[in-house]
Short mmCIF file of C-alpha atoms in Angstrom, two decimals:
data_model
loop_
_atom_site.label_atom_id
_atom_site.label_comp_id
_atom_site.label_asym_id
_atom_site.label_seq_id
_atom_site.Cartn_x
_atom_site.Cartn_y
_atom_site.Cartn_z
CA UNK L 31 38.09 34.79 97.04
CA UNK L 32 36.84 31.86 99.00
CA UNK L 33 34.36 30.47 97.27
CA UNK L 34 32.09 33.66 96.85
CA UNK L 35 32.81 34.65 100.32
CA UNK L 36 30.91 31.00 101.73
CA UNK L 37 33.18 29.70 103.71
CA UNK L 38 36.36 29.54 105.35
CA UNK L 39 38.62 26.59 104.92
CA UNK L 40 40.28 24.94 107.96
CA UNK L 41 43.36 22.72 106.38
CA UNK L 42 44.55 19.29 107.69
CA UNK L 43 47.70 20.67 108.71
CA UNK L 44 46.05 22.62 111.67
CA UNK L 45 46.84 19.34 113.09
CA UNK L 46 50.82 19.76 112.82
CA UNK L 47 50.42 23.85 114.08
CA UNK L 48 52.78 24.84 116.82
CA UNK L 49 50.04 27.48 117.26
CA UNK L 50 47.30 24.91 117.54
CA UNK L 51 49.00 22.20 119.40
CA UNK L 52 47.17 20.26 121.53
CA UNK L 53 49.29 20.49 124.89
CA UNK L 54 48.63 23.66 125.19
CA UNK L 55 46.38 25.21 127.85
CA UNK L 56 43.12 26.65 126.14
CA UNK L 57 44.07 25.75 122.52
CA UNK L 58 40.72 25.01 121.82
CA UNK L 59 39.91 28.51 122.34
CA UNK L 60 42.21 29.44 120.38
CA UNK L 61 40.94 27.31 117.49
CA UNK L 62 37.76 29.26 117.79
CA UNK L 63 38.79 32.42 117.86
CA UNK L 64 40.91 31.47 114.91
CA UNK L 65 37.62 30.44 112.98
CA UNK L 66 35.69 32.53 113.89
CA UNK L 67 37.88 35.18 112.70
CA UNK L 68 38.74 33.88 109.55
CA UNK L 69 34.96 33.49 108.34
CA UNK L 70 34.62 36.95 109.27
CA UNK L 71 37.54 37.59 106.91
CA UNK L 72 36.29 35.77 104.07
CA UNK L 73 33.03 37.49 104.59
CA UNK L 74 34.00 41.14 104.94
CA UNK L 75 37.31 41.06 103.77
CA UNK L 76 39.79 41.19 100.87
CA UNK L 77 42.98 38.49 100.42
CA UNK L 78 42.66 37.90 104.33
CA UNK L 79 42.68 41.87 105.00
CA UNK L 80 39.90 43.52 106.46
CA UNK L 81 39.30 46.63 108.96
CA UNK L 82 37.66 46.15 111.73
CA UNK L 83 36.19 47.98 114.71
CA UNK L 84 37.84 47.42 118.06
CA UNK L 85 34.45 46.88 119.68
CA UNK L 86 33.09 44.66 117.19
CA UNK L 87 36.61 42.87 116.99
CA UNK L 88 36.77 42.43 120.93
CA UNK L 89 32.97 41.43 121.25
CA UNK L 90 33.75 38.25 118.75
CA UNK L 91 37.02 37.19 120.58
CA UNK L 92 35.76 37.51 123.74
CA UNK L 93 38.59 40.03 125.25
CA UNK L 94 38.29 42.64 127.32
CA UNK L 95 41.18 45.07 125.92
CA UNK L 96 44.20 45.02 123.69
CA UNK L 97 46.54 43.40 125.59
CA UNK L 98 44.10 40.39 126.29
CA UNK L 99 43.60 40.40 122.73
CA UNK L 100 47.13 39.70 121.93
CA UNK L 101 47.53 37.56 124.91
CA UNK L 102 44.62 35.36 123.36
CA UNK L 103 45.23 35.72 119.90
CA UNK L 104 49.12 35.10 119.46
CA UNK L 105 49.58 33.01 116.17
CA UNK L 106 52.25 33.39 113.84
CA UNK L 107 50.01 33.91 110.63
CA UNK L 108 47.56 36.32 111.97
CA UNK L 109 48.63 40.49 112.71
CA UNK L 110 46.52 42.96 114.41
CA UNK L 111 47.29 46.73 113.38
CA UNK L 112 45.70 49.92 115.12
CA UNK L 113 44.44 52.01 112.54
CA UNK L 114 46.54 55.06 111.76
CA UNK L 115 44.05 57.58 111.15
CA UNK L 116 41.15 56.15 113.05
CA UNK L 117 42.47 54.67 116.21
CA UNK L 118 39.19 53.21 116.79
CA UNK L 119 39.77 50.30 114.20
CA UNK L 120 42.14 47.27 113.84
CA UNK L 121 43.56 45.84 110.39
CA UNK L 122 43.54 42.16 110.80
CA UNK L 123 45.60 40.57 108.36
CA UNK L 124 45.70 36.56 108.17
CA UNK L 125 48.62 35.90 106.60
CA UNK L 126 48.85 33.19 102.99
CA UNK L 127 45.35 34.13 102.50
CA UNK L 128 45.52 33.10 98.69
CA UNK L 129 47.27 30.21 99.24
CA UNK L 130 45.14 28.34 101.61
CA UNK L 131 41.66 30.13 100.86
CA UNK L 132 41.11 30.29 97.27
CA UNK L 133 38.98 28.00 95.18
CA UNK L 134 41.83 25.04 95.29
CA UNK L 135 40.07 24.18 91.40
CA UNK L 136 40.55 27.82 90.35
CA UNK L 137 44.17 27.80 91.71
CA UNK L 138 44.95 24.91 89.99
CA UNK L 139 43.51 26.17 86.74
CA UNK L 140 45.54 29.60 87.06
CA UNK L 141 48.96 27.80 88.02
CA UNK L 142 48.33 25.76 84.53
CA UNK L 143 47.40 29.08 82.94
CA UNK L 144 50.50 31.10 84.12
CA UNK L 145 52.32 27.97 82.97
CA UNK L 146 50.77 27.23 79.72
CA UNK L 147 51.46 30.96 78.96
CA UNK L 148 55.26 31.15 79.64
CA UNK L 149 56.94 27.75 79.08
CA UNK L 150 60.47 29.42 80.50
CA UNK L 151 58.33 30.91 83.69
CA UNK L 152 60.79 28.83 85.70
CA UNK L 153 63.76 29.41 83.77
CA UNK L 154 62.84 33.06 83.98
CA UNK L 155 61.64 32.79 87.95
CA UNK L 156 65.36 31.73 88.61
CA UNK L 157 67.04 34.24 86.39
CA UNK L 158 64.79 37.11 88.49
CA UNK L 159 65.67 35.62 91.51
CA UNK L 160 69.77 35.99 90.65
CA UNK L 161 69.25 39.18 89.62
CA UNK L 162 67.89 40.79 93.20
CA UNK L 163 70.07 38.14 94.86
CA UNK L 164 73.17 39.84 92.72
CA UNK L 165 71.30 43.28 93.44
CA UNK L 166 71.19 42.58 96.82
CA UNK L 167 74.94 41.69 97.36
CA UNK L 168 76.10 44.72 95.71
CA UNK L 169 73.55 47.10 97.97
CA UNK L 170 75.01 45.06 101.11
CA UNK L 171 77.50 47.48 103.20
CA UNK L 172 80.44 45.68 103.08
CA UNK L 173 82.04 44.67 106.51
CA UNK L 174 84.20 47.84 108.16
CA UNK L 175 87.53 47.61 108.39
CA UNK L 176 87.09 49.72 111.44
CA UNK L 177 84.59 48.44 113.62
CA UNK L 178 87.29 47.47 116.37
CA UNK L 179 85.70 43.91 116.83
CA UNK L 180 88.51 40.84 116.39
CA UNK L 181 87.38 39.50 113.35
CA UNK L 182 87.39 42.77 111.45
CA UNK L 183 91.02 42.96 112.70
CA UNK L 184 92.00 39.60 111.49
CA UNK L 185 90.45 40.45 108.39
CA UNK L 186 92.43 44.16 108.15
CA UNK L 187 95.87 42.27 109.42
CA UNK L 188 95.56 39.99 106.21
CA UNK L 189 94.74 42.63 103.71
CA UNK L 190 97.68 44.34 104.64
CA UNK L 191 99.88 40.61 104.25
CA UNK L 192 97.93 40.72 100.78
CA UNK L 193 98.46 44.13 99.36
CA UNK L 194 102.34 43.88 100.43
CA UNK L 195 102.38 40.76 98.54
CA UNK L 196 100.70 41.52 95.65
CA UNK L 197 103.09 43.55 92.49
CA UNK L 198 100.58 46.32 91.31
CA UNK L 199 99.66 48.97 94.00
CA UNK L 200 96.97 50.46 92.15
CA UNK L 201 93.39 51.21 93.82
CA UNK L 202 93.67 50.50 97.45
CA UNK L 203 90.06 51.46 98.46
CA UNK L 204 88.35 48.70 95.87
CA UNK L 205 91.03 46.12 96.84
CA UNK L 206 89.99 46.26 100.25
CA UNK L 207 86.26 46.51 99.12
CA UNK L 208 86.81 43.31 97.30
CA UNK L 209 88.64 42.00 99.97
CA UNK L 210 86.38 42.12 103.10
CA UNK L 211 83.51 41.22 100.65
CA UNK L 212 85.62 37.45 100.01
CA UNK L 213 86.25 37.44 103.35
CA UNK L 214 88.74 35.01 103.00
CA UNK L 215 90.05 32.42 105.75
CA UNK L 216 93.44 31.72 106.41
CA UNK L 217 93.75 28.87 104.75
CA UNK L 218 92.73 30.09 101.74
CA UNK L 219 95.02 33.80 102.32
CA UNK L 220 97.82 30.85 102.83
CA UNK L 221 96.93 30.06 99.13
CA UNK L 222 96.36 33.47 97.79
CA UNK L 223 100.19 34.62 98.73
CA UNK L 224 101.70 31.60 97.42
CA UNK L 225 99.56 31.55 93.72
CA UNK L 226 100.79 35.76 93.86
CA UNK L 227 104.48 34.04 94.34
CA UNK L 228 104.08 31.96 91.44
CA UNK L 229 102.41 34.61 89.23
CA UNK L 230 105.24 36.65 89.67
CA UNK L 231 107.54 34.46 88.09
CA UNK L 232 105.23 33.96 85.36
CA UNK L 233 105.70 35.11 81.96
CA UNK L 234 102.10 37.11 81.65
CA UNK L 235 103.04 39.06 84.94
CA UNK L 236 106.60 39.84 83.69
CA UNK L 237 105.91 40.70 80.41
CA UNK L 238 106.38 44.24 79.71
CA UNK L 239 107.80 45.23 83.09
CA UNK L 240 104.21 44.22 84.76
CA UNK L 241 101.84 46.14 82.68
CA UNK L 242 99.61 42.97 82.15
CA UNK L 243 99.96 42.36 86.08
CA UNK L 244 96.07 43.33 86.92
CA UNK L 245 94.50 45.70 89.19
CA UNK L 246 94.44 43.73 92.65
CA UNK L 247 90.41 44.02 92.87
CA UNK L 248 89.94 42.36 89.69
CA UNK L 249 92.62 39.89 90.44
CA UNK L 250 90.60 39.32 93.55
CA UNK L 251 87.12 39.81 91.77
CA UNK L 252 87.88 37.01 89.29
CA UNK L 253 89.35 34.46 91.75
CA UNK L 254 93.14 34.18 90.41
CA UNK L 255 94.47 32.37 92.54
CA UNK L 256 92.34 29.78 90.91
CA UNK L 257 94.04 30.58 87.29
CA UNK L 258 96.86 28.77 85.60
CA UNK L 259 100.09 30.50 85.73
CA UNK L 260 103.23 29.73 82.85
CA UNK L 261 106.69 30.13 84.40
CA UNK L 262 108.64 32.83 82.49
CA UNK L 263 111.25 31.07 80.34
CA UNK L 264 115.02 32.78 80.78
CA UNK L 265 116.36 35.24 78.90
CA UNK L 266 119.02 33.50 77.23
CA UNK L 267 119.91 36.57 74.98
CA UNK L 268 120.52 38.92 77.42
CA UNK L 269 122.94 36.65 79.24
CA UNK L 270 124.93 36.08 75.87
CA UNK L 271 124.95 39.80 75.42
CA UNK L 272 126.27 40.02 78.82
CA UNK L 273 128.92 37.12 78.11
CA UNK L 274 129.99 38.95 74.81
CA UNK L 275 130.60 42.30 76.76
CA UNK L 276 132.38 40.34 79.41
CA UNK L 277 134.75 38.54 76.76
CA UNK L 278 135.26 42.21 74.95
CA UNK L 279 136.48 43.89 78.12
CA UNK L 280 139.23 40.46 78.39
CA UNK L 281 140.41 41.04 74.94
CA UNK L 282 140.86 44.89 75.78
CA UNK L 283 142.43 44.18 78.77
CA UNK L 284 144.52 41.34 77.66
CA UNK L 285 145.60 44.09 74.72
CA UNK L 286 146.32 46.42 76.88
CA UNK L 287 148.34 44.39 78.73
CA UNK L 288 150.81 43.25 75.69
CA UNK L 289 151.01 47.10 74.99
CA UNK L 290 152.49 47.83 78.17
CA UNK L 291 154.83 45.41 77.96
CA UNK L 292 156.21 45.87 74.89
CA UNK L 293 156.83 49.47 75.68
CA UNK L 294 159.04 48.00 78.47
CA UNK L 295 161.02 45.55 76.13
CA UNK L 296 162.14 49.06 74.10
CA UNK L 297 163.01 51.05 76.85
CA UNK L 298 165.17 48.41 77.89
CA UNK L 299 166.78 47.92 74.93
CA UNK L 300 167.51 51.69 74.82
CA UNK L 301 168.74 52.35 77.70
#
């Protein structure tokens, strides 16, 4: 409340107002108006809200009719509303009421207060503030892959390079959900097709015929590209098994071979 309804405080920084700038044609009016209706506010009103009758309202301003009253009265922190039910009143709202019209003593004191009485109020403001920010992001329609506009067809054209690339085709819909919500450049698509190159080879991709290869929204989700990837070490036992097999079928062969010829050397020796 300002002050017990007394007055109405004009702040320095009328001085630095677009609204109130003095360049322009009949500001002073303006500035008037703008008093005048702002002790009538902090008379009759409630946090810079108060209903008023159009008569009354256009007898203080000095305007004839509605649309002289917002040609007069056009500044950024105060609203006019016709009244739903009784179209015979206007809400006038002045906007940061609290802020620049209450007891600046008694503001101070309840700031301290509010502080004195939660030590983490900041540390809990910001935690709020990620929480509707991360509310927010997941509410926010992602961008349609079918909205016909260029960029949404850049955008489609290197999902597709993506999901070709990538091992595991496994949940199409979220990898495109996670992909137009990166929205990634092609710089950084450059770098997402060679890091899926290199996981490939890699021995936590290859182990157990790709079952630890993840789902391509969570690769995309937790930024992989970004993670470290081990090159797979050879399998040096499957190549001596192969070796082994190789040198078996030789020995059979070569075997084989002195059996057939010594079968020759005794018919000849027959005959």
């Amino acid at each position: 409340m300002a002050d017990q309804k007394r007055w109405f405080k004009v702040w320095t920084s009328i001085l630095s107002d677009d609204d109130f700038d003095p360049s322009i044609p009949g500001v002073l009016s303006s500035v008037g108006r703008f008093v005048l209706l702002g002790a009538y506010l902090a008379l009759h009103g409630s946090n810079g809200i108060c209903d008023i009758r159009k008569e009354k309202l256009f007898t203080m301003l000095q305007v004839k009719n509605i649309d002289e009253l917002h040609a007069e009265i056009s500044l950024k922190n105060v609203q006019f509303e016709e009244g739903k039910s009784d179209n015979s009143k206007f809400t006038v709202i002045m906007k940061n009421w609290r802020k620049y019209q209450m007891d600046s003593t008694g503001y101070e004191r309840l700031k301290k207060h509010r502080k004195q009485k939660n030590d983490n109020g900041t540390r809990e403001e910001k935690i709020r503030e990620e929480k509707i920010k991360i509310r927010e992001e997941k509410n926010k329609p992602p961008l349609s892959p079918l909205s016909g506009d260029g960029k949404s067809d850049v955008l489609l054209e290197r999902f597709n390079l993506f999901w070709e690339k990538y091992p595991k085709k496994k949940s199409k819909g979220d990898a495109l959900k996670a992909w137009l919500k990166l929205n990634p450049s092609e710089q950084l698509l450059e770098t997402i097709i060679s890091t899926i190159g290199r996981a490939k080879t890699s021995k936590e991709w290859q182990k157990d015929e790709g079952q630890y290869v993840p789902y391509p929204a969570s690769w995309l989700n937790a930024i992989g590209w970004e993670d470290e990837y081990i090159p797979a070490q050879p399998d040096v036992s499957k190549n001596v098994q192969r070796i082994n097999e190789v040198l078996a079928e030789m020995e059979e062969l070569d075997a084989k071979g002195r059996s057939e010829q010594d079968c020759l050397e005794i018919s000849s020796a027959i005959s």
